[in-house]
């Protein structure tokens, strides 16, 4: 028998004031792609410069205005890629490059060297804050962990003052979902105040589910709790960065948006560490399917998938929402019958809205086609067999 007793249940948040269950998603968040950082670092075969350039150009074409391009202080390859973007003048004026760096002086210095000549950038600092990591990895108490974040903030402030790049700060309490909420609030507020965030110059506070530990409602509670406890909330852009360890990254993202998140970091098709980051495309197409403008140019999923698969050498599973080979097929005769009748009714009635059984969206809206698969098998039933016989 599975030894389930080895696992502790993650406590839920005692937060009866929560309002997110009664909310609806109304508009697209600010999207930030982390394909070239979290996505790339998790590839069996990381992208080479030309593949990264192609991926960067795709992200720009898709309409991402914030793109994390790597960890330039981590290696020469990462550094050189950012310089390639600058040297080839590939960064449009309306796109902000984001760079990740730990709160350490030599790394922050090197990061600023890599930013030379860039008009505006987001410098993203992070340190791990969870109870477990404080204990077993860092052997530091809360004040010592908080000091790391404050020192990092001051260093970014100092280097930003000395350079020509217009810098915005992003801070992530990494492993947020395993951090006590009052401590997460304390450390984020210390960074917010040290940076001197204002309504005009807000800070990005990014609350990652570095590891997805529990059900999406708990993440939503954590986000709403933070959202409502921050001081000077209008000096904060509240960002989320969900991973997908339980396969609930999209749901966590959607509930966290209900809970007040302004910004989402994720990747195309959910590439990223372990089970991946949240799949931004699925979140965006889900919005689209609800009549919300996703604010991304995602009309051609075939092209996106082709470039993604070629650059990352990852396969998109056949049942992946929207992009998978099989997601706009119907094998069942009764499904095919209903789809045909739905399409005919839509055509005859000239309906304003898409309403066809079994097809939540019109595949042609995103560059796909509906494919009936003609087959009679043990599950076809009399109706299905009759339909296939009549039709084909
Ligand atoms: O998953 C995570 O916590 C991260 C941080 C660096 C934001 O990738
Ligand atoms: Zn991550």
Coordinates of C-alpha atoms and ligand atoms in Angstrom, one line a residue:
X1 CA 0.0 0.0 0.0
X2 CA 1.2 3.5 -0.7
X3 CA 2.7 5.0 2.4
X4 CA 0.6 8.2 2.3
X5 CA 1.4 8.7 6.0
X6 CA 4.8 10.2 5.0
X7 CA 3.1 13.3 3.7
X8 CA 1.8 16.2 5.8
X9 CA -1.3 18.0 4.6
X10 CA -0.5 21.7 3.8
X11 CA -2.6 23.9 6.0
X12 CA -5.4 25.9 4.4
X13 CA -5.5 29.7 5.0
X14 CA -7.8 30.9 7.7
X15 CA -9.2 33.8 5.7
X16 CA -13.0 34.0 5.8
X17 CA -12.8 37.5 4.4
X18 CA -11.8 36.1 1.0
X19 CA -13.8 37.6 -1.9
X20 CA -12.2 35.8 -4.9
X21 CA -14.9 33.0 -5.2
X22 CA -17.4 35.6 -6.2
X23 CA -15.3 37.3 -8.8
X24 CA -14.9 36.8 -12.5
X25 CA -11.8 37.3 -14.7
X26 CA -12.6 40.6 -16.5
X27 CA -9.4 41.4 -18.4
X28 CA -6.0 40.1 -19.4
X29 CA -3.2 40.6 -16.9
X30 CA 0.2 42.0 -17.7
X31 CA 2.0 38.9 -19.3
X32 CA 5.6 38.2 -18.7
X33 CA 7.3 35.4 -20.6
X34 CA 10.0 33.5 -18.7
X35 CA 10.6 31.0 -21.6
X36 CA 14.1 32.1 -22.1
X37 CA 14.9 31.8 -18.4
X38 CA 12.8 29.3 -16.4
X39 CA 11.9 27.5 -19.6
X40 CA 15.4 27.4 -21.0
X41 CA 17.0 26.3 -17.8
X42 CA 14.8 23.2 -17.7
X43 CA 15.5 22.0 -21.2
X44 CA 17.4 18.7 -21.7
X45 CA 19.2 20.5 -24.4
X46 CA 19.2 24.3 -23.7
X47 CA 18.6 26.6 -26.7
X48 CA 21.6 27.8 -28.5
X49 CA 21.9 31.6 -29.3
X50 CA 20.1 31.4 -32.7
X51 CA 17.3 29.4 -31.2
X52 CA 17.0 31.9 -28.3
X53 CA 16.9 34.7 -30.8
X54 CA 14.1 33.0 -32.8
X55 CA 12.2 32.4 -29.6
X56 CA 12.7 36.0 -28.5
X57 CA 11.4 37.2 -31.9
X58 CA 8.4 34.9 -31.6
X59 CA 7.6 36.3 -28.1
X60 CA 7.8 39.8 -29.4
X61 CA 5.5 38.9 -32.3
X62 CA 3.1 37.4 -29.9
X63 CA 2.9 40.7 -28.1
X64 CA 4.8 40.1 -24.9
X65 CA 5.9 43.5 -23.5
X66 CA 7.9 42.0 -20.6
X67 CA 10.3 39.2 -21.4
X68 CA 12.7 37.6 -18.9
X69 CA 15.7 36.8 -21.1
X70 CA 17.9 35.0 -18.7
X71 CA 20.4 35.2 -15.8
X72 CA 23.2 37.2 -17.4
X73 CA 25.5 36.9 -14.4
X74 CA 25.2 33.1 -14.3
X75 CA 27.3 32.3 -17.3
X76 CA 29.0 33.7 -20.4
X77 CA 26.3 32.1 -22.6
X78 CA 23.5 33.9 -20.7
X79 CA 25.5 37.2 -20.8
X80 CA 26.3 36.9 -24.5
X81 CA 22.7 36.3 -25.4
X82 CA 21.6 39.5 -23.8
X83 CA 24.4 41.3 -25.6
X84 CA 23.4 39.7 -28.9
X85 CA 19.9 41.2 -28.5
X86 CA 21.4 44.6 -27.9
X87 CA 24.1 44.4 -30.7
X88 CA 21.5 43.2 -33.3
X89 CA 19.0 45.9 -32.0
X90 CA 16.3 43.2 -31.5
X91 CA 14.6 44.8 -28.5
X92 CA 11.7 47.0 -29.6
X93 CA 11.2 50.2 -27.7
X94 CA 7.9 49.0 -26.2
X95 CA 9.4 45.7 -24.8
X96 CA 11.1 45.6 -21.4
X97 CA 13.8 43.0 -20.9
X98 CA 13.8 41.3 -17.5
X99 CA 16.9 39.8 -16.0
X100 CA 17.1 37.5 -13.0
X101 CA 19.8 37.8 -10.4
X102 CA 20.5 36.6 -6.9
X103 CA 21.0 39.2 -4.1
X104 CA 24.8 39.1 -4.3
X105 CA 27.0 42.1 -5.2
X106 CA 29.3 40.6 -7.8
X107 CA 26.3 39.1 -9.6
X108 CA 24.3 42.3 -9.5
X109 CA 27.4 44.2 -10.8
X110 CA 27.8 41.8 -13.7
X111 CA 24.0 42.0 -14.5
X112 CA 24.3 45.8 -14.8
X113 CA 27.3 45.4 -17.1
X114 CA 25.1 43.2 -19.3
X115 CA 22.4 45.8 -19.4
X116 CA 24.7 48.5 -20.9
X117 CA 22.9 50.3 -23.7
X118 CA 19.4 49.1 -22.9
X119 CA 16.8 51.8 -22.4
X120 CA 14.7 50.1 -19.8
X121 CA 14.8 46.8 -17.9
X122 CA 13.3 45.0 -15.0
X123 CA 15.9 43.7 -12.6
X124 CA 14.5 40.7 -10.8
X125 CA 16.0 39.7 -7.5
X126 CA 15.0 36.8 -5.4
X127 CA 15.8 34.7 -2.3
X128 CA 14.2 31.7 -0.8
X129 CA 12.0 32.4 2.1
X130 CA 10.2 29.1 3.0
X131 CA 10.3 27.5 6.4
X132 CA 11.9 24.4 5.0
X133 CA 14.6 26.2 3.0
X134 CA 15.5 28.6 5.8
X135 CA 16.0 25.5 8.0
X136 CA 17.7 22.9 5.8
X137 CA 19.3 24.9 3.0
X138 CA 20.3 28.3 4.4
X139 CA 20.4 27.7 8.2
X140 CA 19.3 31.3 8.7
X141 CA 16.6 32.9 10.8
X142 CA 13.9 35.2 9.4
X143 CA 15.9 38.4 10.1
X144 CA 18.9 37.0 8.2
X145 CA 16.8 36.0 5.3
X146 CA 15.1 39.5 5.3
X147 CA 18.6 41.1 5.3
X148 CA 19.5 39.3 2.1
X149 CA 16.5 40.8 0.3
X150 CA 17.2 44.3 1.7
X151 CA 20.9 44.2 0.8
X152 CA 19.9 43.0 -2.7
X153 CA 17.5 45.9 -3.1
X154 CA 20.0 48.5 -2.0
X155 CA 22.6 47.1 -4.4
X156 CA 20.2 47.3 -7.3
X157 CA 19.3 50.8 -6.2
X158 CA 23.0 51.8 -6.2
X159 CA 23.9 50.3 -9.6
X160 CA 20.7 51.6 -11.1
X161 CA 21.6 55.1 -10.0
X162 CA 24.9 54.8 -11.8
X163 CA 23.6 53.5 -15.1
X164 CA 21.6 54.9 -18.0
X165 CA 19.0 52.1 -18.1
X166 CA 15.6 52.9 -16.6
X167 CA 15.3 50.2 -14.0
X168 CA 12.2 48.7 -12.4
X169 CA 12.7 46.3 -9.5
X170 CA 11.0 42.9 -9.2
X171 CA 11.3 41.0 -6.0
X172 CA 10.3 37.3 -5.5
X173 CA 10.2 35.6 -2.2
X174 CA 11.1 32.3 -3.8
X175 CA 9.2 29.3 -2.4
X176 CA 6.5 31.7 -1.3
X177 CA 3.9 29.0 -1.1
X178 CA 5.9 27.3 1.7
X179 CA 6.4 30.6 3.6
X180 CA 4.4 31.9 6.5
X181 CA 2.2 34.7 5.1
X182 CA 3.1 37.2 7.8
X183 CA 6.8 36.7 7.1
X184 CA 6.2 36.9 3.3
X185 CA 4.4 40.2 3.9
X186 CA 7.2 41.4 6.2
X187 CA 10.0 40.7 3.7
X188 CA 8.1 42.1 0.7
X189 CA 7.2 45.3 2.6
X190 CA 10.9 45.7 3.7
X191 CA 11.9 45.5 0.0
X192 CA 9.0 47.8 -1.1
X193 CA 10.0 50.4 1.5
X194 CA 13.8 50.1 0.9
X195 CA 13.2 50.6 -2.9
X196 CA 10.9 53.6 -2.1
X197 CA 8.2 52.3 -4.4
X198 CA 5.5 54.8 -5.3
X199 CA 2.3 54.8 -7.3
X200 CA 4.4 56.5 -10.1
X201 CA 7.3 54.1 -9.8
X202 CA 5.8 50.8 -8.5
X203 CA 7.7 47.7 -7.6
X204 CA 6.8 44.3 -9.0
X205 CA 6.2 41.9 -6.1
X206 CA 6.2 38.4 -7.6
X207 CA 4.7 35.6 -5.4
X208 CA 5.7 32.3 -7.0
X209 CA 4.3 28.9 -6.3
X210 CA 7.9 27.7 -6.9
X211 CA 6.5 24.3 -6.0
X212 CA 2.8 23.8 -6.4
X213 CA 2.0 22.3 -3.0
X214 CA -1.8 22.3 -2.6
X215 CA -5.1 23.1 -4.3
X216 CA -5.5 26.3 -6.3
X217 CA -8.0 27.7 -3.8
X218 CA -5.2 27.9 -1.2
X219 CA -2.9 29.7 -3.6
X220 CA -5.8 32.1 -4.3
X221 CA -6.2 32.7 -0.6
X222 CA -2.5 33.3 -0.2
X223 CA -2.6 35.9 -3.0
X224 CA -5.7 37.6 -1.7
X225 CA -4.3 37.7 1.8
X226 CA -1.2 39.4 0.6
X227 CA -3.1 41.7 -1.8
X228 CA -5.3 43.0 1.1
X229 CA -2.5 43.2 3.7
X230 CA 0.1 45.2 1.6
X231 CA 0.5 48.8 2.7
X232 CA 0.5 51.3 -0.2
X233 CA -0.9 48.6 -2.6
X234 CA -0.9 51.1 -5.5
X235 CA 2.9 51.2 -5.3
X236 CA 2.9 47.4 -6.1
X237 CA 2.3 45.4 -9.3
X238 CA 1.2 42.1 -7.9
X239 CA 2.7 39.3 -10.0
X240 CA 2.3 35.6 -9.8
X241 CA 4.6 32.8 -11.1
X242 CA 2.8 29.5 -10.8
X243 CA 4.5 26.2 -11.4
X244 CA 2.5 23.0 -12.2
X245 CA 3.7 20.3 -9.8
X246 CA 0.1 19.1 -9.2
X247 CA -1.0 19.7 -12.8
X248 CA -3.0 22.7 -11.5
X249 CA -0.9 25.6 -12.7
X250 CA -3.6 27.0 -15.0
X251 CA -6.3 26.7 -12.4
X252 CA -4.0 28.3 -9.8
X253 CA -3.3 31.2 -12.1
X254 CA -7.0 31.7 -12.9
X255 CA -7.9 31.7 -9.2
X256 CA -5.0 34.0 -8.3
X257 CA -6.2 36.4 -10.9
X258 CA -9.6 36.4 -9.2
X259 CA -7.7 37.1 -6.0
X260 CA -6.2 40.3 -7.3
X261 CA -3.0 39.4 -9.2
X262 CA -2.1 42.0 -11.9
X263 CA 0.6 40.2 -13.7
X264 CA 1.4 36.6 -14.7
X265 CA 4.8 35.0 -15.4
X266 CA 4.8 31.8 -17.4
X267 CA 5.8 30.1 -20.6
X268 CA 4.5 28.9 -23.9
X269 CA 3.0 25.4 -23.5
X270 CA 4.1 25.3 -19.9
X271 CA 7.7 24.6 -20.4
X272 CA 9.8 25.0 -17.2
X273 CA 11.3 23.2 -14.3
X274 CA 9.9 19.8 -13.4
X275 CA 6.2 19.8 -14.5
X276 CA 6.7 23.2 -15.9
X277 CA 5.7 26.8 -15.4
X278 CA 2.1 27.8 -16.0
X279 CA 1.2 27.6 -19.7
X280 CA 0.4 31.2 -20.6
X281 CA -1.2 30.2 -23.9
X282 CA -3.8 28.0 -22.2
X283 CA -4.6 30.8 -19.7
X284 CA -4.9 33.3 -22.6
X285 CA -7.0 31.0 -24.8
X286 CA -9.2 30.3 -21.9
X287 CA -9.9 34.0 -21.6
X288 CA -10.5 34.3 -25.3
X289 CA -13.0 31.4 -25.0
X290 CA -14.9 33.6 -22.5
X291 CA -15.1 36.6 -24.7
X292 CA -12.1 38.4 -23.1
X293 CA -9.4 39.9 -25.2
X294 CA -6.2 38.1 -24.1
X295 CA -4.0 40.9 -25.4
X296 CA -1.7 38.5 -27.1
X297 CA -1.4 37.8 -30.9
X298 CA -2.2 34.2 -30.7
X299 CA -4.3 33.6 -33.8
X300 CA -1.9 31.1 -35.3
X301 CA -1.2 28.3 -32.8
X302 CA 0.3 26.1 -35.5
X303 CA 3.1 28.6 -36.1
X304 CA 3.7 29.1 -32.4
X305 CA 3.8 25.3 -31.8
X306 CA 6.2 24.8 -34.8
X307 CA 8.7 27.4 -33.6
X308 CA 8.4 26.2 -30.0
X309 CA 8.9 22.6 -30.8
X310 CA 11.9 23.3 -33.1
X311 CA 13.6 25.7 -30.6
X312 CA 13.1 23.8 -27.4
X313 CA 13.1 20.2 -28.9
X314 CA 10.1 19.5 -26.7
X315 CA 7.0 17.8 -27.9
X316 CA 3.5 19.2 -27.3
X317 CA 1.3 16.3 -26.1
X318 CA -1.6 15.3 -28.4
X319 CA -4.2 16.3 -25.8
X320 CA -2.6 19.6 -24.7
X321 CA -5.4 22.2 -24.6
X322 CA -5.8 24.2 -27.8
X323 CA -2.5 23.0 -29.4
X324 CA -2.5 19.2 -29.1
X325 CA -3.0 17.2 -32.3
X326 CA -6.2 15.6 -31.0
X327 CA -8.0 18.4 -29.3
X328 CA -10.2 19.4 -32.2
X329 CA -11.0 15.9 -33.3
X330 CA -14.1 13.9 -32.7
X331 CA -13.9 10.1 -32.8
X332 CA -17.4 9.4 -31.5
X333 CA -20.1 9.2 -34.2
X334 CA -22.6 10.9 -31.8
X335 CA -20.1 13.7 -31.2
X336 CA -19.6 14.2 -34.9
X337 CA -23.3 14.2 -35.5
X338 CA -23.9 16.8 -32.8
X339 CA -21.0 19.0 -34.1
X340 CA -22.4 18.9 -37.6
X341 CA -25.9 19.8 -36.4
X342 CA -24.4 22.6 -34.3
X343 CA -22.4 24.0 -37.2
X344 CA -25.5 23.8 -39.4
X345 CA -27.7 25.6 -36.9
X346 CA -25.0 28.3 -36.4
X347 CA -24.8 28.8 -40.2
X348 CA -28.6 28.9 -40.7
X349 CA -29.3 31.2 -37.7
X350 CA -26.3 33.5 -38.4
X351 CA -25.6 33.4 -34.6
X352 CA -23.4 36.1 -33.2
X353 CA -21.8 33.7 -30.7
X354 CA -20.0 30.4 -31.3
X355 CA -22.1 27.7 -29.9
X356 CA -21.3 24.2 -31.1
X357 CA -21.5 21.1 -29.0
X358 CA -18.1 19.5 -28.0
X359 CA -16.1 22.4 -29.5
X360 CA -15.6 25.1 -26.9
X361 CA -14.1 27.4 -29.5
X362 CA -14.1 27.6 -33.3
X363 CA -10.7 25.9 -34.1
X364 CA -10.3 28.2 -37.2
X365 CA -10.1 31.2 -34.9
X366 CA -6.7 30.0 -33.7
X367 CA -5.5 28.5 -37.0
X368 CA -6.8 25.0 -36.4
X369 CA -9.4 22.8 -38.1
X370 CA -12.1 20.5 -36.8
X371 CA -11.3 16.9 -37.8
X372 CA -13.9 14.2 -37.6
X373 CA -12.1 10.8 -37.3
X374 CA -14.2 8.2 -39.1
X375 CA -14.0 4.9 -37.2
X376 CA -16.4 2.4 -35.9
X377 CA -15.4 0.6 -32.7
X378 CA -16.8 -1.2 -29.8
X379 CA -17.9 2.0 -28.2
X380 CA -19.6 3.5 -31.3
X381 CA -23.1 2.4 -30.4
X382 CA -26.0 2.1 -32.8
X383 CA -26.4 5.9 -33.2
X384 CA -22.7 6.3 -34.0
X385 CA -22.7 3.5 -36.5
X386 CA -25.8 4.8 -38.2
X387 CA -24.3 8.3 -38.4
X388 CA -21.1 7.0 -39.9
X389 CA -23.0 4.9 -42.4
X390 CA -25.3 7.8 -43.4
X391 CA -22.5 10.3 -43.7
X392 CA -19.6 8.6 -45.3
Ligands
LIG1 O1 9.8 29.4 -9.4 C1 10.4 30.4 -8.9 O2 10.2 30.7 -7.7 C2 11.3 31.2 -9.7 C3 11.8 32.4 -9.0 C4 13.2 32.8 -9.4 C5 10.9 33.5 -9.3 O3 11.6 30.9 -10.8
LIG2 ZN1 10.0 29.5 -11.6

